[in-house]
Tab-separated table of C-alpha atoms and ligand atoms in Angstrom:
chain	number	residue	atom	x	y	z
A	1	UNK	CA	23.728	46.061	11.673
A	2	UNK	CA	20.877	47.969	12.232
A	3	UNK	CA	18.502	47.132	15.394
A	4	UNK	CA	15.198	45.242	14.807
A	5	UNK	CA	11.969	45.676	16.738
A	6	UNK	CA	8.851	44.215	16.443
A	7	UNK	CA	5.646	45.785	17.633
A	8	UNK	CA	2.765	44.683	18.608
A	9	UNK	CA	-0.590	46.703	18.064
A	10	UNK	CA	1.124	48.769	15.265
A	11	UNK	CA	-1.629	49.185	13.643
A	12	UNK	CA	-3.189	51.214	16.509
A	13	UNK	CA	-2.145	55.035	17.263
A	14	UNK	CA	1.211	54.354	19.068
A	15	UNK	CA	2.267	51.650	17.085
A	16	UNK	CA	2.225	53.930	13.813
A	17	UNK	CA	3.854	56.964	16.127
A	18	UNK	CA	6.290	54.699	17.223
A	19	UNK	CA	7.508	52.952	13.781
A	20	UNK	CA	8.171	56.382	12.517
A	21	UNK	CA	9.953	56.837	15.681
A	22	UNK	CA	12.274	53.673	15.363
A	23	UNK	CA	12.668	54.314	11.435
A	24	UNK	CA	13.883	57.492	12.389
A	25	UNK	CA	16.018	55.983	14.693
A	26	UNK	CA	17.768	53.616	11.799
A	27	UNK	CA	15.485	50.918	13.348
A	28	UNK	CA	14.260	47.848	10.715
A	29	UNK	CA	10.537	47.541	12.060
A	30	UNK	CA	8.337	44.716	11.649
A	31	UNK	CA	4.941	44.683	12.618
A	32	UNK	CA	2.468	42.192	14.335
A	33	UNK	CA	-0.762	42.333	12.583
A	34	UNK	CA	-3.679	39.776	12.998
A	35	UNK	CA	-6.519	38.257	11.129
A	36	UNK	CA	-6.823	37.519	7.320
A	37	UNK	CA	-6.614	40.039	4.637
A	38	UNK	CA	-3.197	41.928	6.027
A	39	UNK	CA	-1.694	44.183	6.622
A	40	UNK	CA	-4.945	46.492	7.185
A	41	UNK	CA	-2.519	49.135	8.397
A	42	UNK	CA	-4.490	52.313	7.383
A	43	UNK	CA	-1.983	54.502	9.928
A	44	UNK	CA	1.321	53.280	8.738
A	45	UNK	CA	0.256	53.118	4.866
A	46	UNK	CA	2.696	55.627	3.994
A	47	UNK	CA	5.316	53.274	5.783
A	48	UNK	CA	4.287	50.550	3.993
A	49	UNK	CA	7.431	49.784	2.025
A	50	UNK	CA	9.342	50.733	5.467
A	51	UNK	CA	7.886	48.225	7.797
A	52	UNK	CA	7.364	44.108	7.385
A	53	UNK	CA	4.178	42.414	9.058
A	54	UNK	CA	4.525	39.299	10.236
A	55	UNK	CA	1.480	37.328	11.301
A	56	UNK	CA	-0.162	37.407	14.991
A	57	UNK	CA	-2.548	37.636	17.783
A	58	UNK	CA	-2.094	37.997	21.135
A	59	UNK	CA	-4.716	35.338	21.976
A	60	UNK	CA	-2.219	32.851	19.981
A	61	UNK	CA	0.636	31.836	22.495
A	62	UNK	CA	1.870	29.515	19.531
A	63	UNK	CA	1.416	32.391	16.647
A	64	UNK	CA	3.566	34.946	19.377
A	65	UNK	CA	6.163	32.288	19.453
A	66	UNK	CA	6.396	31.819	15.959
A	67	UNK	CA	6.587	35.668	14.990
A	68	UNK	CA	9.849	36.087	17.420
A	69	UNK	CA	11.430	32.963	16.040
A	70	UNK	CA	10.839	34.665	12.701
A	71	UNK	CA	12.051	37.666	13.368
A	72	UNK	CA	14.467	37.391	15.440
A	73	UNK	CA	13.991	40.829	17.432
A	74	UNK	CA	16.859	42.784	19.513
A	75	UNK	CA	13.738	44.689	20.933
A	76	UNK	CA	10.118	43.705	21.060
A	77	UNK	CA	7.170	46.935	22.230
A	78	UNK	CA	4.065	45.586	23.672
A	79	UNK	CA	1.350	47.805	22.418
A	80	UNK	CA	-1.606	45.480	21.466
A	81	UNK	CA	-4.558	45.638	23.377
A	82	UNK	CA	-7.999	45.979	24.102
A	83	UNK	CA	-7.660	49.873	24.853
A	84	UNK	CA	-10.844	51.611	25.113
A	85	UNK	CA	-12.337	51.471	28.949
A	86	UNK	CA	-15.703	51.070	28.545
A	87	UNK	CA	-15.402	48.416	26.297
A	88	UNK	CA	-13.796	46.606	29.099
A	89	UNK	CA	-16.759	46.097	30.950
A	90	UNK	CA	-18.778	44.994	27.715
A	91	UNK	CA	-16.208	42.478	26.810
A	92	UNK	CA	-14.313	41.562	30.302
A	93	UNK	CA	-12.859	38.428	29.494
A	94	UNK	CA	-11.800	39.047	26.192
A	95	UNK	CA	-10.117	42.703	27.712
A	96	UNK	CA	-8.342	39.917	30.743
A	97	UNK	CA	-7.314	37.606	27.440
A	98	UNK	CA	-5.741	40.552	25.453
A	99	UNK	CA	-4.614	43.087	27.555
A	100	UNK	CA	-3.469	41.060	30.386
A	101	UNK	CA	-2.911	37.337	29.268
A	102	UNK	CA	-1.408	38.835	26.247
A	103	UNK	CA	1.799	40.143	27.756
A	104	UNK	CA	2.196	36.836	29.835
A	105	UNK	CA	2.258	35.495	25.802
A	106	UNK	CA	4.704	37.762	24.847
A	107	UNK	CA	7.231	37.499	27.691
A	108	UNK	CA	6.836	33.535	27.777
A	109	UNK	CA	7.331	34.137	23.944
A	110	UNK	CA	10.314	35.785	24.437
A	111	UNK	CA	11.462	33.814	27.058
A	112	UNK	CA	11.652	30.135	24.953
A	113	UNK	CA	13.045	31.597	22.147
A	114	UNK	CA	15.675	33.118	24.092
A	115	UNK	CA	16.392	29.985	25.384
A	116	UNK	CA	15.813	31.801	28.954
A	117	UNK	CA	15.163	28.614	31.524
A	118	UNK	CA	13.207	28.698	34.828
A	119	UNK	CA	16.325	29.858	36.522
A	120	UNK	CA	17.352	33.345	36.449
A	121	UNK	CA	19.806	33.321	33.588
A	122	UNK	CA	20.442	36.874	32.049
A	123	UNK	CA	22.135	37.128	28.897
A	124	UNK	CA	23.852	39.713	27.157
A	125	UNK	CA	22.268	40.023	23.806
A	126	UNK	CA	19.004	39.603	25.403
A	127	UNK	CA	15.774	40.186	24.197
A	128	UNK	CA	14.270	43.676	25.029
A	129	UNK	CA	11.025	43.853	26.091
A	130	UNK	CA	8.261	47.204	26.324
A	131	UNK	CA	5.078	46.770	28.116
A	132	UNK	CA	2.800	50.190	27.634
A	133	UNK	CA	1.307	50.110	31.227
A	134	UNK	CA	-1.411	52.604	31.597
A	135	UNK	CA	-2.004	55.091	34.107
A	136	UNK	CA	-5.743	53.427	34.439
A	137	UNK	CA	-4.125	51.223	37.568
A	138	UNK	CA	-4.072	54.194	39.596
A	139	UNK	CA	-7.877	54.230	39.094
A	140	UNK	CA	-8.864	56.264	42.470
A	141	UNK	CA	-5.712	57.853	43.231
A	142	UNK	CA	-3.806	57.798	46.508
A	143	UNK	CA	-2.198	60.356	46.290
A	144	UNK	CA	-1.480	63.208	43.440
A	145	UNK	CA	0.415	63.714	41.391
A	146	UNK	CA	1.466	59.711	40.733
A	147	UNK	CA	4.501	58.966	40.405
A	148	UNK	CA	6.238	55.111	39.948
A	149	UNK	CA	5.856	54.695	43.980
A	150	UNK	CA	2.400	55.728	43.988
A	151	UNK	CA	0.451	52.057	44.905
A	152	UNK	CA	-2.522	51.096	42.332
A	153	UNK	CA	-6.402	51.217	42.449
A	154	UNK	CA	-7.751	50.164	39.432
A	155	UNK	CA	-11.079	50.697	38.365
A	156	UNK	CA	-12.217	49.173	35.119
A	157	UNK	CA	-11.764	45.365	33.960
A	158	UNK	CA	-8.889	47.436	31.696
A	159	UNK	CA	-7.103	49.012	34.462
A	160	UNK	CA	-7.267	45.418	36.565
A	161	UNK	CA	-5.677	43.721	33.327
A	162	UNK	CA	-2.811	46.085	33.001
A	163	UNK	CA	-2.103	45.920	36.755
A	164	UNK	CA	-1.942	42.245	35.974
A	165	UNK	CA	0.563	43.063	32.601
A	166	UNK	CA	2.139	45.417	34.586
A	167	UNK	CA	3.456	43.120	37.477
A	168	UNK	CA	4.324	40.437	35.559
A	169	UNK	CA	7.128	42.079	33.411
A	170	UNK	CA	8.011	43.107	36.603
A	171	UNK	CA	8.262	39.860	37.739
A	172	UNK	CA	9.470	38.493	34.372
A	173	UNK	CA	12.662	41.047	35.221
A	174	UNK	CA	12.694	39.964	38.343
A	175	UNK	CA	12.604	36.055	37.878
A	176	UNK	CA	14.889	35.735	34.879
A	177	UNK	CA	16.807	38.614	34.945
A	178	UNK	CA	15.015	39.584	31.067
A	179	UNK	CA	15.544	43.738	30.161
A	180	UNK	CA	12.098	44.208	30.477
A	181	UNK	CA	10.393	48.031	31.197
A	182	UNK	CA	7.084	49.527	31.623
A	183	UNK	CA	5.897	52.491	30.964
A	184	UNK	CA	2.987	54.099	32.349
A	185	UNK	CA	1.873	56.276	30.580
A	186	UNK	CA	-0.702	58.733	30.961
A	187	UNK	CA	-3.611	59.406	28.263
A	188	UNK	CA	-1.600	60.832	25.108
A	189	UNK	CA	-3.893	61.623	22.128
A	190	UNK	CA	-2.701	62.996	18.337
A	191	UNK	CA	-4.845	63.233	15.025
A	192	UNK	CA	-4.522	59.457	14.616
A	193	UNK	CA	-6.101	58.570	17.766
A	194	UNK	CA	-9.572	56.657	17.295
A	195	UNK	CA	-12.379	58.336	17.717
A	196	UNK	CA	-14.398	56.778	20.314
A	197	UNK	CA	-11.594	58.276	22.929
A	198	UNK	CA	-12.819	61.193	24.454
A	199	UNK	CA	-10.175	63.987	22.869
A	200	UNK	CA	-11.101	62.933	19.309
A	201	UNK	CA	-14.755	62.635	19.850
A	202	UNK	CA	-14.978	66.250	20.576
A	203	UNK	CA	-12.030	67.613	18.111
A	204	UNK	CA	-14.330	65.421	15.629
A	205	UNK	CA	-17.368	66.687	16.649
A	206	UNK	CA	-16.630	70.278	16.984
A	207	UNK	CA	-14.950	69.913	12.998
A	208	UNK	CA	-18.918	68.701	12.319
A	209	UNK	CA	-20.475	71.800	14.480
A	210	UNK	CA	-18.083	74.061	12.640
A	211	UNK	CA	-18.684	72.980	8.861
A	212	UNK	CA	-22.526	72.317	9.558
A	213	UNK	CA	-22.408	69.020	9.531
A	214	UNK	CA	-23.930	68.281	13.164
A	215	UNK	CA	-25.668	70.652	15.450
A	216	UNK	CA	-24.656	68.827	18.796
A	217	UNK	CA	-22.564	67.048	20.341
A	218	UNK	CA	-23.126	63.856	22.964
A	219	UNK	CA	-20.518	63.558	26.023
A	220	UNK	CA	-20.448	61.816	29.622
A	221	UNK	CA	-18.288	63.079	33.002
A	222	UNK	CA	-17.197	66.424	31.998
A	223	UNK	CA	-15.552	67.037	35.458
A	224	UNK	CA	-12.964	64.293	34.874
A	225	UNK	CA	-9.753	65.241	34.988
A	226	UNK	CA	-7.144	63.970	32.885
A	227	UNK	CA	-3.132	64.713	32.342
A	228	UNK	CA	-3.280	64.549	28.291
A	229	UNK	CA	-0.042	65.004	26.335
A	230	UNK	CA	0.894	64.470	22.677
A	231	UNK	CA	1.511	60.934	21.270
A	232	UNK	CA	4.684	61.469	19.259
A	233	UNK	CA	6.461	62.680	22.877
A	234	UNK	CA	5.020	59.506	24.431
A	235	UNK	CA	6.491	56.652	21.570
A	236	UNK	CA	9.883	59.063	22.461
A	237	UNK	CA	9.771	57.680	25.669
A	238	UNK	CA	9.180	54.611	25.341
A	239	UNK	CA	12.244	53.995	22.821
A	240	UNK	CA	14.805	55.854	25.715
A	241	UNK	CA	13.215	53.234	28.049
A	242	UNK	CA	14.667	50.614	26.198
A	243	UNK	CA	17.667	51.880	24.860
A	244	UNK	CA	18.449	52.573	29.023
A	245	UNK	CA	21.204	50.994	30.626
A	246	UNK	CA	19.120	49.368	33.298
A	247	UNK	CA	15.471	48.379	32.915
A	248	UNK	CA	12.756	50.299	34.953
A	249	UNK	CA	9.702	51.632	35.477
A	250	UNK	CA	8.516	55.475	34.369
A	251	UNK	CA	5.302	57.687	34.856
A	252	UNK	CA	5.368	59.489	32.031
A	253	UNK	CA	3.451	62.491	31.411
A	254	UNK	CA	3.061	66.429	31.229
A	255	UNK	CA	2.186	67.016	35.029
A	256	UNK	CA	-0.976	69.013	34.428
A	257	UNK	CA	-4.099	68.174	34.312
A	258	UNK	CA	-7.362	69.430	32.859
A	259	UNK	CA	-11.434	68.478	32.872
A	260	UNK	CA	-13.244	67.004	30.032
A	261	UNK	CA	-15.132	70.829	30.574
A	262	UNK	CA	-11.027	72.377	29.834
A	263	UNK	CA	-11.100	70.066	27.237
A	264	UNK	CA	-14.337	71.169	25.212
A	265	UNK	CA	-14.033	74.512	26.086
A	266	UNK	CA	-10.820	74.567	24.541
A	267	UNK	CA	-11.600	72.795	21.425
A	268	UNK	CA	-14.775	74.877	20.586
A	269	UNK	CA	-12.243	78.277	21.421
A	270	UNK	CA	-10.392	77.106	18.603
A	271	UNK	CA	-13.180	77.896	15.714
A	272	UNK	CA	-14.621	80.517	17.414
A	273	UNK	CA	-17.709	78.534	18.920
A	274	UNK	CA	-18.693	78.385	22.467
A	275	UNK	CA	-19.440	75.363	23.659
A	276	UNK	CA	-22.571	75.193	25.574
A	277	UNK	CA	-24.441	75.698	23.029
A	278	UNK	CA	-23.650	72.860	21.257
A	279	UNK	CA	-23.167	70.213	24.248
A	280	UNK	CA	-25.588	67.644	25.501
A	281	UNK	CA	-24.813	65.678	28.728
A	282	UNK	CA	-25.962	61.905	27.957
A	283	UNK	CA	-26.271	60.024	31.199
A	284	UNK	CA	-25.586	56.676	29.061
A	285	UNK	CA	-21.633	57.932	28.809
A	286	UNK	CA	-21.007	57.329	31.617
A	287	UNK	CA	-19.299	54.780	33.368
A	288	UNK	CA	-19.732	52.358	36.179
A	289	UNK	CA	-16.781	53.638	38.238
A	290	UNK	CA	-15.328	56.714	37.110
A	291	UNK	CA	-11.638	57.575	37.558
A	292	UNK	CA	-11.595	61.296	38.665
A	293	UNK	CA	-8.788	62.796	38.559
A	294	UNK	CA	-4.991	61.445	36.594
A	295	UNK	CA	-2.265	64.050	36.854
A	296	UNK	CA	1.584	63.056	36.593
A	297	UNK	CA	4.659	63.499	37.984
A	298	UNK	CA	7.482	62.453	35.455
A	299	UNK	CA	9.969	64.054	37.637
A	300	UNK	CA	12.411	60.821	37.877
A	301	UNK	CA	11.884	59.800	33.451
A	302	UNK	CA	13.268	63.799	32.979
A	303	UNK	CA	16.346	62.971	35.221
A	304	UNK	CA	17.376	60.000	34.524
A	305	UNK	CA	16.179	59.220	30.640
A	306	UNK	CA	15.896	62.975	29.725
A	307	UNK	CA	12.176	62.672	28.859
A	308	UNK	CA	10.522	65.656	28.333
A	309	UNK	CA	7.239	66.570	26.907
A	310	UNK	CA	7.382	69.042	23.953
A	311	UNK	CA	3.613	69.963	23.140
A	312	UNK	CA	1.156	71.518	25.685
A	313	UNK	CA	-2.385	71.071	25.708
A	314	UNK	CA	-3.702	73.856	24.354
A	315	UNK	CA	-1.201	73.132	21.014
A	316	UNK	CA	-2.451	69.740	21.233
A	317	UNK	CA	-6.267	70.568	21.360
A	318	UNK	CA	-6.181	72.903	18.157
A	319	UNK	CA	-3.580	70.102	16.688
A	320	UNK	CA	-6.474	68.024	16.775
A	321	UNK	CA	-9.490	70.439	15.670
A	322	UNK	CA	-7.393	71.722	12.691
A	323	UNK	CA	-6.337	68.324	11.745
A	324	UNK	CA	-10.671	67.059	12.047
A	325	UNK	CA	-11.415	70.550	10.187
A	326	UNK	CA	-9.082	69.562	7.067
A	327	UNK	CA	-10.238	65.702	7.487
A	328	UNK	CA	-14.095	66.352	7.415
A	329	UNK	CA	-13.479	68.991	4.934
A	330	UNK	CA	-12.134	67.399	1.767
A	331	UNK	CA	-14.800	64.466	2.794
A	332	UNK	CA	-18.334	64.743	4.211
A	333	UNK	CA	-18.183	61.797	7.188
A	334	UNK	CA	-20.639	59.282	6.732
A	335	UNK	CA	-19.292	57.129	9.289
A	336	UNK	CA	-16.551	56.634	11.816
A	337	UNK	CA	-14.830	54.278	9.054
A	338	UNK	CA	-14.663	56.554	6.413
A	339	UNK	CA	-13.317	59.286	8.991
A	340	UNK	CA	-10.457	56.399	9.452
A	341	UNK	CA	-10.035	56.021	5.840
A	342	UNK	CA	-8.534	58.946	5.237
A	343	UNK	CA	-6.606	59.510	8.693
A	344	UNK	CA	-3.465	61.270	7.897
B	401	NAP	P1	-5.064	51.533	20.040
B	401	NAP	O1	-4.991	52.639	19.034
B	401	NAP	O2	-6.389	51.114	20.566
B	401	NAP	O3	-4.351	50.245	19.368
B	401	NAP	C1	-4.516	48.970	19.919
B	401	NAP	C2	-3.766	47.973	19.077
B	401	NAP	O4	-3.918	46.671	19.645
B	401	NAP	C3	-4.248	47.862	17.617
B	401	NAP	O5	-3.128	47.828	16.764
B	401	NAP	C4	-4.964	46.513	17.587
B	401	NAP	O6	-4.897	45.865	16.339
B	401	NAP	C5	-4.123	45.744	18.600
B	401	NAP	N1	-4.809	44.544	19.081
B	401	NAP	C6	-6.052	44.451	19.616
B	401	NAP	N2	-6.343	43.157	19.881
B	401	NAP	C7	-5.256	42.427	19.511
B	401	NAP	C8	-4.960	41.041	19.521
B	401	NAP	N3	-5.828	40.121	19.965
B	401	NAP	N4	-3.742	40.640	19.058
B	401	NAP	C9	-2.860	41.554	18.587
B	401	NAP	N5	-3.083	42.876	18.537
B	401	NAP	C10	-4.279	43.299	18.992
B	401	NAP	O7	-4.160	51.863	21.291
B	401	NAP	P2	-3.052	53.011	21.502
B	401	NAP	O8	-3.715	54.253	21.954
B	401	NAP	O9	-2.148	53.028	20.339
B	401	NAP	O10	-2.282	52.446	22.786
B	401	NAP	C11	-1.195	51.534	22.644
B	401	NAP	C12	-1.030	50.762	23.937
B	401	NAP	O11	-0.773	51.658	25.007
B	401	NAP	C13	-2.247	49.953	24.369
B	401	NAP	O12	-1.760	48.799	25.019
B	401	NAP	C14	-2.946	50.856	25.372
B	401	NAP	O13	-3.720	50.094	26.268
B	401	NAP	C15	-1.748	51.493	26.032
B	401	NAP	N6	-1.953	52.827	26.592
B	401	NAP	C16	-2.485	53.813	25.813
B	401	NAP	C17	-2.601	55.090	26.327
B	401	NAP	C18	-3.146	56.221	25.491
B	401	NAP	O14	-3.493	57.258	26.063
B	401	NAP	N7	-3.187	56.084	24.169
B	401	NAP	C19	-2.168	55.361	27.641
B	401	NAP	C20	-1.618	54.321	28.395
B	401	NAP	C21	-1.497	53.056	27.856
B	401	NAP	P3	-6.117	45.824	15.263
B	401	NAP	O15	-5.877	47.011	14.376
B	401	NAP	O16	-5.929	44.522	14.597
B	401	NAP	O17	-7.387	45.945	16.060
B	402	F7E	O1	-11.909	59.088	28.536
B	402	F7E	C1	-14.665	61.083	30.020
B	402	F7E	C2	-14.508	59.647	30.515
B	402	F7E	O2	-12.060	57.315	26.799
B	402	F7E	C3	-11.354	60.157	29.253
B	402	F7E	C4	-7.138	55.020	27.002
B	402	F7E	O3	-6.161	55.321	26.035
B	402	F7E	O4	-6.246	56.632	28.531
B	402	F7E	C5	-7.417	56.248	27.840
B	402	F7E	O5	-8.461	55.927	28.750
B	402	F7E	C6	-12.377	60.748	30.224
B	402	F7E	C7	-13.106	59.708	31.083
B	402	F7E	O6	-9.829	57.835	27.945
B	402	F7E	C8	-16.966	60.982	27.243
B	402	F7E	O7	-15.527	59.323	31.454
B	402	F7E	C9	-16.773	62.095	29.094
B	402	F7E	O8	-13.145	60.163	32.402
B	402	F7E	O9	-10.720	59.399	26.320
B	402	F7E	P1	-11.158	58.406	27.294
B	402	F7E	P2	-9.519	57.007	29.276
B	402	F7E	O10	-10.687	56.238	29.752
B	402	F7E	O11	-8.879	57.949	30.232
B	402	F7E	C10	-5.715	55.629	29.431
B	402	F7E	C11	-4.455	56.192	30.051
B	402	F7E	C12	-5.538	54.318	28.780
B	402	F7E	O12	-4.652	53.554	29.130
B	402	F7E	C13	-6.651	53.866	27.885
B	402	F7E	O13	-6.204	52.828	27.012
B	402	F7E	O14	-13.402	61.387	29.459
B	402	F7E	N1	-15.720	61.251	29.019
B	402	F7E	N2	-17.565	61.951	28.024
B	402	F7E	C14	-15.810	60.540	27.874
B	402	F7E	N3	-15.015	59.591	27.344
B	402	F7E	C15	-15.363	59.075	26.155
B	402	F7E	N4	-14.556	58.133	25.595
B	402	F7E	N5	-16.516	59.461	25.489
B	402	F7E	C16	-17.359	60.413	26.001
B	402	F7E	O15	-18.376	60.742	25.378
């Protein structure tokens, strides 16, 4: 019989990455998906008679328990979150609901319907469980590259709820003896990512420069230095995390990193442009505590899962022009909604 897994936050850029993944995989993928009027699953539509949605929200301990009683999952991915930093200050106790409280729902979830009790009491046939940690809780770094020994320093209301999300599936593994992982994973972008994250702000902005659709383009810390890999290498991951014999914890990412300044230099190389003529540092982008500089070392997920990034940056970065440059040109963007409506 083929595996099921159920994802959470499938309707966000990993979550469609990842049910092609598992699909690929021989995988029968279900979906969480909350509100009313679902699935609004713009990313997966072309997987639409693939995948099957069941009803959610990670703010719903009851609704969480209900969805894994439903369907009944070998493996369950915790992608759902609040996910853009910034927004964590604006909205700091819903970010501590979702992105932290929310995996405590989904192990405890997991947990009664596995029948698991407060003693430790592994069981073969268990419940797998994901977690997609986030290299945010290394905030100011103590030491670089990170790697899974590296101790954490968040700094955002994001990072401090993923630290929380993050120790508690450790301690759920810990406690009961449940196959649960975490990855953390460093800042992986694609085509589908949404465009308030820094990477698709500027391949989207630089598509605009290019077909004369905008004359500028609006950006914060430029001398931020991130370790930026491809998306569809990252869901890769997180599958060979699971399948594992034994659960852990993995860094994963490329190992270099670049600046914002790398970044937009890059992307404007790409059409020909060069870039300081076009960009405007806005003092309003930036953010109350800054995380400087991310750069991994996924030395032990190469060894011991076989992990291995396969696109660099540079493919990455004119991956994600070309891909704005075909988008904005069948289409002039009005908005950031119709830019999603039409996401490949
Ligand atoms: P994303 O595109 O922002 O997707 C977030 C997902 O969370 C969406 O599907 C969203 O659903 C869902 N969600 C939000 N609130 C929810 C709630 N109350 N109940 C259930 N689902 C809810 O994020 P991503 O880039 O794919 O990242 C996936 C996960 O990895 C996130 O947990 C993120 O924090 C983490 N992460 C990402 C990166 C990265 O570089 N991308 C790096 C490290 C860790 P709606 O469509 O309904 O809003
Ligand atoms: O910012 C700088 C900004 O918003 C990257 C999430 O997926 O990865 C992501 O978090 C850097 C920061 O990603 C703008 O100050 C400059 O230093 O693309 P970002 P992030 O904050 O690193 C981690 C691993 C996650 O877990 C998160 O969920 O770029 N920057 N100017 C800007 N950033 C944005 N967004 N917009 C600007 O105009």
């Amino acid at each position: 019989m083929a595996r099921r897994a159920l994802i959470t936050g499938i309707t966000g850029q990993d979550g469609s990455y990842l049910a092609e993944h598992l699909l690929r995989e021989g995988y029968d993928v279900w979906g969480l998906v909350r509100g009313q009027a679902n699935p609004r699953v713009t990313r997966v539509r072309r997987l639409l008679e693939d995948i099957r949605f069941v009803g959610g929200d990670l703010l719903d301990q009851g609704s969480l328990i209900s969805a894994v009683e439903k369907v009944q999952p070998d493996e369950v991915y915790n992608l759902g979150a609040i996910s853009f930093v910034p927004l964590s200050w604006e909205q700091a106790e819903l970010t501590a609901e979702v992105t932290g409280m929310g995996v405590l729902r989904v192990l405890e979830a997991i947990r009664v319907c596995s029948g698991i009790s407060s003693s430790r009491s592994p069981k073969s046939g268990q419940i797998r469980f994901y977690q997609a940690s986030s290299s945010e809780m290394f905030g100011q770094v103590r030491e670089s590259p990170q790697t899974e020994r590296t101790p954490f320093h968040p700094r955002s209301p994001y990072g401090v709820a993923k630290t929380y999300g993050h120790f508690l599936t450790q301690n759920y593994r810990e406690s009961y003896g449940m196959f649960a992982v975490s990855g953390i994973l460093f800042n992986h972008e694609s085509p589908r990512r949404g465009a308030e994250f820094v990477t698709r702000k500027v391949s989207l902005g630089v598509a605009r420069i290019k077909l004369g659709l905008a004359s500028e383009l609006r950006l914060g810390n430029l001398d931020a230095r991130r370790d930026w890999g491809y998306a569809g290498d990252y869901v890769r991951a997180m599958h060979l995390m699971v399948a594992a014999d034994r659960p852990d914890d993995y860094v994963i990412g490329t190992g270099r990193t670049h600046s914002v300044r790398e970044l937009v230099a890059a992307a404007f190389e790409a059409v020909g442009l060069d870039w300081e003529r076009y960009v405007v540092f806005d003092q309003s982008l930036r953010r109350p505590a800054e995380v400087d500089l991310l750069c991994a070392d996924p030395k032990e997920a190469k060894a011991r899962l076989g992990w291995e990034p396969s696109v660099s940056f540079e493919d990455l970065v004119a991956m994600m022009v070309e891909s704005d440059i075909a988008l904005l040109s069948g289409k002039t963007l009005r908005s950031e909604s119709d830019a999603e409506a039409v996401w490949p």
